[in-house]
């Protein structure tokens, strides 16, 4: 992964080179803290050890019984779904991948009606094993399988922590079960069993994902100028401190659209604490040049834009044309056009003093994705250290989970009673 922060300097909000030089001492301290915590296998920091500790053979063995699948359905939500979705949507495979995260009944019905459940591998993923959305969706999927005459125990496996309803279910029905590694929070789990099992069923090279992540890990260093991940984490932090409270994350590759969703979760859930954080906005180049870019260039001076692209991609030529005024396009390629759009956006933002950062990988392949995923995780942890945040907790998310359960009668939760009793204005 390459990070170019040149256009993050001198804009509005203003970040100077001197300020970054000064921050570099804190980056060195953060790096020391991170490497010590990795060595001590501390909660959360353990995620950065996954390039070594994940076991691709064990994952492949566990999913081997599902090698006849024409589709894999991940039932999970948040960090238990987005990693798998990111990899599946970025990489091509003959095995289709679907994710059931939301509990929208219309969507669930449409999706289940479209699948041949006798040829679908179902991976139920929940670290806690208690999440209401995941467990409900699983019960619905299981019911659909039974109605279709499919032995659901033959087509289902679980990925879960040591305790919880899902672990009990797996034990009761003797389902294949993958362990969520201890000390790895959901949004940092893409490089573990959680993110890699579906990819393995799809035939992706999960070793290459981990090798890309290991390359990025090896680029972590005690200066933001020597580490692409810390360059991004430190720059985004410094800009947020100066008022760039929105980070518009804009990959120029359709295959990375879900990656932006994954990034949004990582950034929001990890850093949105104690009145701090930076709101991630999801955008897609070049599509959103025709919508959101207006705001980014000319709206409030409270943002930075992160532009992401692969430097190589399979290209497709634009045919020659004698249509008047279009000869400049004929003989070019869609890839050249997309790169021109990327560079035009970068120039346009810079000219309008909007801070922007360029992130590049060689290709959207397993290795490139490993670099990008690990790089963003390390950037996020670095930001959390600089801002003195508890990066690996998510009390607001847990509050919502408990409240929803409480409202449905699934547990005591005093705050839920308060919500229930609240007067409505309309
Ligand atoms: O990052 C997180 O911790 C969350 O997004 C969780 O992954 C999400 O809430 C799902 O939790 P669980 O895996 O326990 O079902």
XYZ file of N, CA and C and ligand atoms in Angstrom, residues 77-80 126-128 131 186-187 265 269 394 397 401, ligand 1:
60
model
N -23.607 -9.967 11.183
C -23.847 -8.526 11.047
C -22.630 -7.758 11.558
N -22.449 -6.541 11.063
C -21.321 -5.710 11.495
C -20.005 -6.382 11.170
N -19.123 -6.447 12.163
C -17.812 -7.047 11.943
C -17.880 -8.524 11.609
N -19.003 -9.142 11.868
C -19.140 -10.563 11.540
C -19.651 -10.778 10.117
N -21.113 -15.260 14.530
C -21.349 -14.313 15.624
C -20.349 -14.597 16.730
N -19.544 -13.614 17.032
C -18.538 -13.788 18.081
C -19.212 -14.045 19.434
N -20.175 -13.184 19.772
C -20.872 -13.357 21.055
C -21.796 -14.567 21.024
N -26.250 -12.379 19.086
C -26.785 -11.198 18.391
C -28.157 -11.497 17.767
N -14.863 -7.721 16.387
C -15.490 -8.007 15.096
C -14.923 -7.211 13.933
N -14.818 -5.899 14.093
C -14.412 -5.067 12.952
C -12.938 -5.220 12.614
N -17.237 1.197 8.938
C -17.478 0.566 10.238
C -16.240 0.684 11.141
N -16.857 2.894 14.431
C -17.063 2.126 15.666
C -15.819 2.162 16.558
N -16.930 -0.875 22.043
C -18.048 -0.311 21.284
C -19.282 -0.215 22.181
N -22.689 0.559 20.636
C -23.248 -0.553 19.849
C -23.848 -1.595 20.802
N -27.713 -3.135 21.167
C -28.023 -4.575 21.101
C -28.879 -4.990 22.298
O -17.099 -4.747 15.666
C -17.946 -5.206 16.425
O -17.669 -5.584 17.569
C -19.408 -5.324 16.013
O -19.628 -4.736 14.778
C -19.817 -6.790 15.970
O -19.032 -7.447 15.011
C -21.293 -6.964 15.613
O -22.081 -6.258 16.538
C -21.691 -8.434 15.606
O -21.414 -9.019 16.847
P -21.370 -10.592 17.013
O -20.233 -11.102 16.222
O -21.192 -10.809 18.483
O -22.685 -11.132 16.517
